[in-house]
Short mmCIF file of C-alpha atoms in Angstrom, two decimals:
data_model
loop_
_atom_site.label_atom_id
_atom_site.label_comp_id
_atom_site.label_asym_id
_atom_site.label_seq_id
_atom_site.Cartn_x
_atom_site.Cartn_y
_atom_site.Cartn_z
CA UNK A 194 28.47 -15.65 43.39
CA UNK A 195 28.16 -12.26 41.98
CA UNK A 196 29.46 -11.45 38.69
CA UNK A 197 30.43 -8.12 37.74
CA UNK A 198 27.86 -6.32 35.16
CA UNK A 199 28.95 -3.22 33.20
CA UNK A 200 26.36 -0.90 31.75
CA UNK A 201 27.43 0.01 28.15
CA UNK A 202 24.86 3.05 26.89
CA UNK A 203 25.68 2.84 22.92
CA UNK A 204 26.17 6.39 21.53
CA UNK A 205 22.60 8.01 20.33
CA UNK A 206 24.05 9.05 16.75
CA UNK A 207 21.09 10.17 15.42
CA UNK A 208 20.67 12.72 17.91
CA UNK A 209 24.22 14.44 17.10
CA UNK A 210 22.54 14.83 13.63
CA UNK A 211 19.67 16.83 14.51
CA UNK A 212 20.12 20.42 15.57
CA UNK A 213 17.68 21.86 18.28
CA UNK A 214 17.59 25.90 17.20
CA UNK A 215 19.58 27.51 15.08
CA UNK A 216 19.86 27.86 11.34
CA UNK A 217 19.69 23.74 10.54
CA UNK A 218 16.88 23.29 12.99
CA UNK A 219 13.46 21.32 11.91
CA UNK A 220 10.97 24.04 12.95
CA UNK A 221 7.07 24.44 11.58
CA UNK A 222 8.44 26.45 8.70
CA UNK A 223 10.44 23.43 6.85
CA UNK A 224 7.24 21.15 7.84
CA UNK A 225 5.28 23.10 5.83
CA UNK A 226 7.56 23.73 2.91
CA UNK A 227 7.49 19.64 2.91
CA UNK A 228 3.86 19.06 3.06
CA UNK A 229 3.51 21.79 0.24
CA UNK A 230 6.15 19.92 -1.85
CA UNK A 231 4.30 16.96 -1.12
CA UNK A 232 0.62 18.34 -2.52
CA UNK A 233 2.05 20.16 -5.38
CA UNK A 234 3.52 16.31 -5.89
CA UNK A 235 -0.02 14.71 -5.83
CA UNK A 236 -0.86 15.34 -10.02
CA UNK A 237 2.22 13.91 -10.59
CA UNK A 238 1.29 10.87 -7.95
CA UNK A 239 -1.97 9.83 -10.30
CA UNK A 240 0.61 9.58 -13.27
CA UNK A 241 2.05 7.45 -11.30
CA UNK A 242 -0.15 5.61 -9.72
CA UNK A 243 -1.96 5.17 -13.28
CA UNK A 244 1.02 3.28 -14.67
CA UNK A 245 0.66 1.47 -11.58
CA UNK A 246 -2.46 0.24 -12.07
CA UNK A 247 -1.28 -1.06 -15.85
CA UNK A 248 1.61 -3.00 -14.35
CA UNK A 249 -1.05 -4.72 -11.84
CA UNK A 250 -3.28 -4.95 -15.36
CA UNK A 251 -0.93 -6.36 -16.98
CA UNK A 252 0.04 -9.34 -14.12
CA UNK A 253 -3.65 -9.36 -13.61
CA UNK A 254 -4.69 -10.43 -17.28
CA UNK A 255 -1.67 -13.16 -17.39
CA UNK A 256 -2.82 -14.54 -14.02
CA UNK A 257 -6.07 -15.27 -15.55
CA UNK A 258 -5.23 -16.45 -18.78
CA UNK A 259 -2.56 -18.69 -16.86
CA UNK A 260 0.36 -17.18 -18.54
CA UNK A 261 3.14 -18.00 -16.69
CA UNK A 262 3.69 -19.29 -13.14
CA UNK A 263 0.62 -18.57 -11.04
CA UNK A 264 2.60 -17.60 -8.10
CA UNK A 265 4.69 -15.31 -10.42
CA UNK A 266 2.05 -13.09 -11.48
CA UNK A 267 0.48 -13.01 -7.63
CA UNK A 268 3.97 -12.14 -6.99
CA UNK A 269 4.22 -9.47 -9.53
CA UNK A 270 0.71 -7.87 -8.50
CA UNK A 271 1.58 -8.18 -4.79
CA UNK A 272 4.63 -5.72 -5.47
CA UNK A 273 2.54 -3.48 -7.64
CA UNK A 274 -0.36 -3.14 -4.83
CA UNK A 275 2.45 -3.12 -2.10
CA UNK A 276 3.52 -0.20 -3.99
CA UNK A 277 0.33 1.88 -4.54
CA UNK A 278 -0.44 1.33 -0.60
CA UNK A 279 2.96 2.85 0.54
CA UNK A 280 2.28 5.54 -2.11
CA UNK A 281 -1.62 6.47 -1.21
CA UNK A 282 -1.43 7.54 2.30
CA UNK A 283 1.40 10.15 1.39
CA UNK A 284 -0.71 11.97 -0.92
CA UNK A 285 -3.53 11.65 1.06
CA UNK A 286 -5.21 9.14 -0.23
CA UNK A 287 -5.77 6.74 2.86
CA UNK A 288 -8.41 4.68 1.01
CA UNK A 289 -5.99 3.23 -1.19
CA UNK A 290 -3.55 2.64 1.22
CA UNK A 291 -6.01 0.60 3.45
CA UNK A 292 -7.44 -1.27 0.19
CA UNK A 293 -4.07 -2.36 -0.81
CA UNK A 294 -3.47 -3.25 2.30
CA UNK A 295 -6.19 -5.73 2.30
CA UNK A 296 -4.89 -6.55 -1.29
CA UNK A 297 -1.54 -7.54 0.00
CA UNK A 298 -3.17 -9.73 2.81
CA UNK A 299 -5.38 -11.55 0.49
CA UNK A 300 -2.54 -12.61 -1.85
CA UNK A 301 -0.24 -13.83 0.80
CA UNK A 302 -3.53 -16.52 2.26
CA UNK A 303 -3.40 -17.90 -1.23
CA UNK A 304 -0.24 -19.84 -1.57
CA UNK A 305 -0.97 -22.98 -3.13
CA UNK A 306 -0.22 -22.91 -7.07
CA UNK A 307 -3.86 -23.98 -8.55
CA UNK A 308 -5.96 -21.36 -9.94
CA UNK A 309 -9.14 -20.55 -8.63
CA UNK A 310 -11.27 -17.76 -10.28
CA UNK A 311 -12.93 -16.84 -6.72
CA UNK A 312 -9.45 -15.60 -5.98
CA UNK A 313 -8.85 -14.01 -9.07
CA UNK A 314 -12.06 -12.17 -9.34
CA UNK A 315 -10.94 -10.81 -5.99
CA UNK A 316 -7.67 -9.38 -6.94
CA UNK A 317 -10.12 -7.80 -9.60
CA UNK A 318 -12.29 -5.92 -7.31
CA UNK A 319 -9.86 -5.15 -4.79
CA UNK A 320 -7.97 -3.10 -7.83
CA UNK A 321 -11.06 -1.92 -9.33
CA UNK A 322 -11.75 -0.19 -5.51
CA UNK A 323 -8.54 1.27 -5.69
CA UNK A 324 -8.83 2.89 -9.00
CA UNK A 325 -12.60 3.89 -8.21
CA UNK A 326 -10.86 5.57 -5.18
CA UNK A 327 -8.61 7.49 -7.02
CA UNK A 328 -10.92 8.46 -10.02
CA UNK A 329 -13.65 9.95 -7.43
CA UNK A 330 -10.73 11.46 -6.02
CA UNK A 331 -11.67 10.17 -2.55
CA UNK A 332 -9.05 11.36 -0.55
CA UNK A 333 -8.91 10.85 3.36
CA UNK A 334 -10.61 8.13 4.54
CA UNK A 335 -13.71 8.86 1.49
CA UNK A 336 -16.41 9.54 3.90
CA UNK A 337 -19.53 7.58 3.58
CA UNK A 338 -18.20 5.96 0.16
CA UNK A 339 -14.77 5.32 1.22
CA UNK A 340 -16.81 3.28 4.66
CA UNK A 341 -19.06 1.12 2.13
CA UNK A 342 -16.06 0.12 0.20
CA UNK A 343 -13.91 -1.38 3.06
CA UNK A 344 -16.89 -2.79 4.64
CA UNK A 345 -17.51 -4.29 0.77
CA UNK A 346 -13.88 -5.23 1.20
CA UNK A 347 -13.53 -6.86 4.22
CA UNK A 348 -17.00 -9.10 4.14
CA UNK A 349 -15.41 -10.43 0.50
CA UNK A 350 -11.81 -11.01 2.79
CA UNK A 351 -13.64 -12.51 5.60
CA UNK A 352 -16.38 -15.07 3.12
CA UNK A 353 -12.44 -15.62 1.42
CA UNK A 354 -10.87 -16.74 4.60
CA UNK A 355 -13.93 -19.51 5.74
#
């Protein structure tokens, strides 16, 4: 027995929005005039980042002293890091995108509610490779330096995770 099937295609909305030529066209010009708003952007994005990285501070120094609910403050810096890596990549800073990233990852494996300095020094030199990152200016993927710090970064994630 052979039911009858009806093909609904859903209207492509988005595509009524976007012209193709004309006056409200995307073309290479408005590209441009983006990416330029975005690098004249990037001194204003290591303000930012820099209060950043006294938020994360700031969680990072109660997490230690065990002010506060443990899981709180990992909260707190997870949000903070979470931050900084959506941030770093669109001002060209790559590095701290992929360090956060492994930031991020870290704090989720930890879970339970005890402290453990391992950890904690962890969340400390994950950070401090962020802000090294963005004091030496290593934009990109850093080069040679920017290598040696994820491979730092990753053999410290992968002795975590035994």
């Amino acid at each position: 027995m052979a039911d009858d099937v009806e093909i609904i295609k859903p209207p492509n909305t988005l595509k009524s929005k976007v012209s193709i030529g004309g006056p409200n066209a995307v073309d290479e010009s408005v590209i441009a005039r983006a990416e330029k708003v975005i690098s004249d952007m990037k001194g204003s994005y290591i303000e930012w980042v820099a209060e950043d990285f006294k938020k994360v501070e700031a969680a990072y120094k109660d997490l230690v002293a065990g002010s506060g609910d443990r899981q709180q403050n990992l909260d707190k810096i997870f949000a903070v890091a979470h931050d900084i890596k959506g941030q770093g990549g669109s001002f060209g800073y790559d590095l701290v995108t992929q360090i956060g990233n492994h930031l991020c990852r870290l704090i989720e494996r930890f879970g339970d509610n005890n402290p453990d300095e391992v950890e904690n020094e962890a969340i400390k030199i994950h950070v401090d490779a962020m802000k090294l990152v963005i004091a030496q200016d290593l934009s990109g993927d850093g080069g040679d330096a920017g290598k040696a710090i994820i491979s730092g970064i990753q053999k410290m994630d992968e002795r975590l995770s035994d």
